[in-house]
Every structure is written in C-alpha cells, then in structure tokens.
Amino acid sequence: MPKDAPPRWDRRMQQRLARGEAAALGELYDRFASLVHSLAHRVLGDESAADRITREVFAYIWENPDAYDPKQGSLRSWVARVTQGQAVARLRQAELGRGSREDLERKVASATAAARADFIVTSMPAPLRAALELAYFKRRDYRQAAADLKISEDEARRRLRLGLQLLSTANTLPREDIAPPGYGGSR
C-alpha cells in the first residue's frame, strides 16, 4: 500500500472498523503503529510509555471509529493527533508536581513541537525529505544537493524552501491538534 492513504481508503477503513472487522484493525496497526510509537516516544522519551500509548491509541480507535471525520483530514493525521493528545496528557500527568507550571508547559510545548516536526518530515513527499536530509545530515548546500539529486539548482532551492516552510509549522498548534474526548485536556 502507498504511504499516503487516499481518502477513499480512509473512509473504507473507518467503515470496516465501525463494523468491528478485526482484520481492519490489524491492517491499520500495520500501517500506523510505527508512526504512533515514534510520536509517543518523541513526546515521552520512554520506550515502555510509548508502547502503552500505542496500545491505548489503537484501543481508542477500535472503540471509537466514528470519532474520525474524513472531512477534517487524512486518517494518518487523525491517528497522529490522537497519539499526540494522549502522549501530551501522559506527559502532563507524569510531570505534575515536578517543578513549576511554566516549566511543565515549556516541556510540553517542546515535546509537542518535536513530535510535530517528526510527523511533518515523515509525511512530506520523498523529494522534499531527500533534499532536507542532504542539507541537514550531510551539510550540503543547494548546489551540492542539486548535484547529488541530479536536479536543477532552482529545483533544489524550491524543495529546500518548501521543506523548511513545512517544518516551520511544527511550532504552531492548529485547533485540530486538541486531544479527543477522554484523551487529555486542550492547551
């Protein structure tokens, strides 16, 4: 299956989950478990906590398939929002009483931004991701990236600019990033 699920697949998956098809949950798990686990781990920094969040997110999806609204975005984005909301709620709970409220909010904001950046990078088209990886990990400028990718320098600049613009949104929290009912409070 392609990495970016088409909306039709999203709607069918939701319908299958609503009918209680265990195979649908398995398919959804196969597709999104690594995303859920990596986002939870990014927020919490703890492998066993990320494992628990992963189980809880898929249990929530199984019990509440109608909570997903295809008009609000892709199933992948919704799963990521559910995960982020649950992980942030767990972080708030774990950090309660440790330091000031401002310290907690800074930690939550930092973890949320890091998780969103990870999601943005894994969700962006491969050509943008490849250009950013060359620039960041291999310290290539746009000319060197263009040569490595065998594209024009203008195209390399365009890919880098667009990739960086997407990443710059990691520090902004749109309203839909609020946790679903029962999965922590809103910011």
CSV table of C-alpha atoms in Angstrom, one decimal:
chain,number,residue,atom,x,y,z
A,1,MET,CA,0.0,0.0,0.0
A,2,PRO,CA,1.2,3.5,-0.6
A,3,LYS,CA,2.4,5.6,2.3
A,4,ASP,CA,-0.1,8.3,1.9
A,5,ALA,CA,-3.5,6.7,2.2
A,6,PRO,CA,-6.1,8.1,-0.2
A,7,PRO,CA,-9.3,9.5,1.3
A,8,ARG,CA,-11.3,6.6,-0.2
A,9,TRP,CA,-9.0,4.1,1.7
A,10,ASP,CA,-9.5,6.2,4.9
A,11,ARG,CA,-13.3,6.1,4.6
A,12,ARG,CA,-13.3,2.4,3.9
A,13,MET,CA,-11.1,1.7,6.8
A,14,GLN,CA,-13.4,3.7,9.1
A,15,GLN,CA,-16.4,1.7,7.8
A,16,ARG,CA,-14.6,-1.6,8.4
A,17,LEU,CA,-13.6,-0.6,11.9
A,18,ALA,CA,-17.2,0.5,12.6
A,19,ARG,CA,-18.4,-2.9,11.5
A,20,GLY,CA,-16.0,-4.5,14.0
A,21,GLU,CA,-13.6,-6.1,11.5
A,22,ALA,CA,-10.6,-7.2,13.4
A,23,ALA,CA,-8.6,-7.6,10.2
A,24,ALA,CA,-9.2,-3.8,9.6
A,25,LEU,CA,-7.6,-3.0,13.0
A,26,GLY,CA,-4.6,-5.3,12.1
A,27,GLU,CA,-4.2,-3.5,8.8
A,28,LEU,CA,-4.4,-0.1,10.4
A,29,TYR,CA,-1.9,-1.2,13.1
A,30,ASP,CA,0.5,-2.5,10.4
A,31,ARG,CA,0.3,0.8,8.6
A,32,PHE,CA,0.4,3.3,11.5
A,33,ALA,CA,2.0,1.5,14.5
A,34,SER,CA,5.5,2.8,13.8
A,35,LEU,CA,4.1,6.4,13.4
A,36,VAL,CA,2.2,6.1,16.7
A,37,HIS,CA,5.1,4.6,18.6
A,38,SER,CA,7.7,7.1,17.3
A,39,LEU,CA,5.4,10.1,18.1
A,40,ALA,CA,4.7,8.9,21.6
A,41,HIS,CA,8.4,8.1,22.2
A,42,ARG,CA,9.3,11.6,20.9
A,43,VAL,CA,7.0,13.2,23.4
A,44,LEU,CA,7.6,11.0,26.4
A,45,GLY,CA,11.2,9.8,25.8
A,46,ASP,CA,10.4,6.4,27.3
A,47,GLU,CA,10.1,3.2,25.3
A,48,SER,CA,7.7,1.4,27.7
A,49,ALA,CA,5.4,4.5,27.9
A,50,ALA,CA,5.4,4.7,24.1
A,51,ASP,CA,4.4,1.1,24.0
A,52,ARG,CA,1.5,1.8,26.4
A,53,ILE,CA,0.4,4.8,24.4
A,54,THR,CA,0.5,2.8,21.2
A,55,ARG,CA,-1.8,0.1,22.7
A,56,GLU,CA,-4.1,2.8,24.1
A,57,VAL,CA,-4.4,4.7,20.8
A,58,PHE,CA,-5.3,1.6,18.9
A,59,ALA,CA,-7.8,0.6,21.6
A,60,TYR,CA,-9.4,4.1,21.3
A,61,ILE,CA,-9.6,3.8,17.5
A,62,TRP,CA,-11.2,0.4,17.8
A,63,GLU,CA,-13.7,1.6,20.3
A,64,ASN,CA,-14.4,5.0,18.6
A,65,PRO,CA,-14.1,4.6,14.8
A,66,ASP,CA,-16.7,7.3,14.3
A,67,ALA,CA,-14.5,9.8,16.1
A,68,TYR,CA,-12.6,10.2,12.8
A,69,ASP,CA,-14.1,12.7,10.4
A,70,PRO,CA,-12.7,12.3,6.8
A,71,LYS,CA,-13.7,15.9,6.1
A,72,GLN,CA,-11.2,17.1,8.7
A,73,GLY,CA,-8.1,15.4,7.1
A,74,SER,CA,-6.5,12.1,6.5
A,75,LEU,CA,-6.7,9.1,8.8
A,76,ARG,CA,-3.0,9.3,9.2
A,77,SER,CA,-3.2,12.9,10.5
A,78,TRP,CA,-6.1,12.0,12.9
A,79,VAL,CA,-4.1,9.0,14.3
A,80,ALA,CA,-1.2,11.3,14.8
A,81,ARG,CA,-3.4,13.9,16.6
A,82,VAL,CA,-4.9,11.2,18.8
A,83,THR,CA,-1.4,10.0,19.6
A,84,GLN,CA,-0.1,13.4,20.4
A,85,GLY,CA,-3.0,14.2,22.6
A,86,GLN,CA,-2.6,11.0,24.6
A,87,ALA,CA,1.1,11.4,24.9
A,88,VAL,CA,0.9,15.0,26.0
A,89,ALA,CA,-1.7,14.1,28.6
A,90,ARG,CA,0.5,11.3,29.9
A,91,LEU,CA,3.5,13.8,30.0
A,92,ARG,CA,1.4,16.3,31.9
A,93,GLN,CA,0.3,13.6,34.4
A,94,ALA,CA,3.9,12.3,34.8
A,95,GLU,CA,5.3,15.8,35.4
A,96,LEU,CA,2.6,17.0,37.7
A,97,GLY,CA,4.2,18.4,40.9
A,98,ARG,CA,7.7,18.4,39.4
A,99,GLY,CA,8.7,22.0,39.0
A,100,SER,CA,6.6,25.0,38.2
A,101,ARG,CA,3.6,25.1,35.8
A,102,GLU,CA,5.7,27.2,33.4
A,103,ASP,CA,8.4,24.5,33.3
A,104,LEU,CA,5.7,21.9,32.6
A,105,GLU,CA,4.3,24.0,29.8
A,106,ARG,CA,7.7,24.6,28.3
A,107,LYS,CA,8.4,20.9,28.4
A,108,VAL,CA,5.0,20.1,26.8
A,109,ALA,CA,5.5,22.7,24.1
A,110,SER,CA,9.0,21.4,23.3
A,111,ALA,CA,7.9,17.8,23.1
A,112,THR,CA,4.8,18.7,21.0
A,113,ALA,CA,6.9,20.7,18.6
A,114,ALA,CA,9.5,17.9,18.2
A,115,ALA,CA,6.7,15.3,17.7
A,116,ARG,CA,5.0,17.5,15.1
A,117,ALA,CA,8.4,18.1,13.3
A,118,ASP,CA,8.9,14.3,13.1
A,119,PHE,CA,5.4,13.8,11.8
A,120,ILE,CA,5.9,16.6,9.2
A,121,VAL,CA,9.2,15.1,8.0
A,122,THR,CA,7.8,11.6,7.7
A,123,SER,CA,4.7,12.8,5.9
A,124,MET,CA,6.3,15.1,3.4
A,125,PRO,CA,6.9,13.9,-0.1
A,126,ALA,CA,10.1,11.9,-0.6
A,127,PRO,CA,11.8,14.5,-2.9
A,128,LEU,CA,11.4,17.2,-0.2
A,129,ARG,CA,12.6,14.9,2.5
A,130,ALA,CA,15.6,13.8,0.4
A,131,ALA,CA,16.7,17.4,-0.1
A,132,LEU,CA,16.3,18.3,3.6
A,133,GLU,CA,18.2,15.2,4.6
A,134,LEU,CA,21.1,16.1,2.3
A,135,ALA,CA,21.2,19.7,3.7
A,136,TYR,CA,20.8,18.7,7.4
A,137,PHE,CA,22.7,15.4,7.8
A,138,LYS,CA,25.3,15.8,5.1
A,139,ARG,CA,25.6,19.6,5.3
A,140,ARG,CA,25.0,20.0,1.6
A,141,ASP,CA,24.2,23.5,0.2
A,142,TYR,CA,21.5,23.7,-2.5
A,143,ARG,CA,24.1,23.4,-5.3
A,144,GLN,CA,25.6,20.2,-3.8
A,145,ALA,CA,22.1,18.8,-3.1
A,146,ALA,CA,21.1,19.5,-6.7
A,147,ALA,CA,24.1,17.6,-8.0
A,148,ASP,CA,23.5,14.7,-5.6
A,149,LEU,CA,19.8,14.5,-6.5
A,150,LYS,CA,20.5,15.1,-10.2
A,151,ILE,CA,18.1,18.0,-10.4
A,152,SER,CA,18.5,21.7,-11.3
A,153,GLU,CA,19.7,24.2,-8.7
A,154,ASP,CA,16.4,26.0,-8.9
A,155,GLU,CA,14.5,22.8,-8.1
A,156,ALA,CA,16.9,22.1,-5.2
A,157,ARG,CA,16.2,25.6,-3.8
A,158,ARG,CA,12.5,25.1,-4.3
A,159,ARG,CA,12.5,21.7,-2.5
A,160,LEU,CA,14.6,23.0,0.4
A,161,ARG,CA,12.5,26.2,0.8
A,162,LEU,CA,9.2,24.2,0.8
A,163,GLY,CA,10.6,21.6,3.2
A,164,LEU,CA,11.7,24.3,5.6
A,165,GLN,CA,8.4,26.1,5.3
A,166,LEU,CA,6.6,22.9,6.2
A,167,LEU,CA,9.0,22.3,9.2
A,168,SER,CA,8.5,25.8,10.4
A,169,THR,CA,4.8,25.0,11.1
A,170,ALA,CA,5.9,22.5,13.8
A,171,ASN,CA,5.8,25.2,16.5
A,172,THR,CA,2.2,26.2,15.7
A,173,LEU,CA,-0.7,24.2,17.0
A,174,PRO,CA,-3.9,24.4,15.0
A,175,ARG,CA,-7.2,23.8,16.7
A,176,GLU,CA,-7.5,20.2,15.4
A,177,ASP,CA,-4.4,19.2,17.5
A,178,ILE,CA,-6.6,19.3,20.6
A,179,ALA,CA,-6.9,15.8,22.1
A,180,PRO,CA,-10.1,13.8,21.5
A,181,PRO,CA,-12.6,13.4,24.5
A,182,GLY,CA,-11.1,11.3,27.2
A,183,TYR,CA,-7.5,11.9,26.0
A,184,GLY,CA,-6.4,14.8,27.9
A,185,GLY,CA,-7.3,18.5,28.0
A,186,SER,CA,-6.8,21.2,25.5
A,187,ARG,CA,-3.9,23.5,25.6
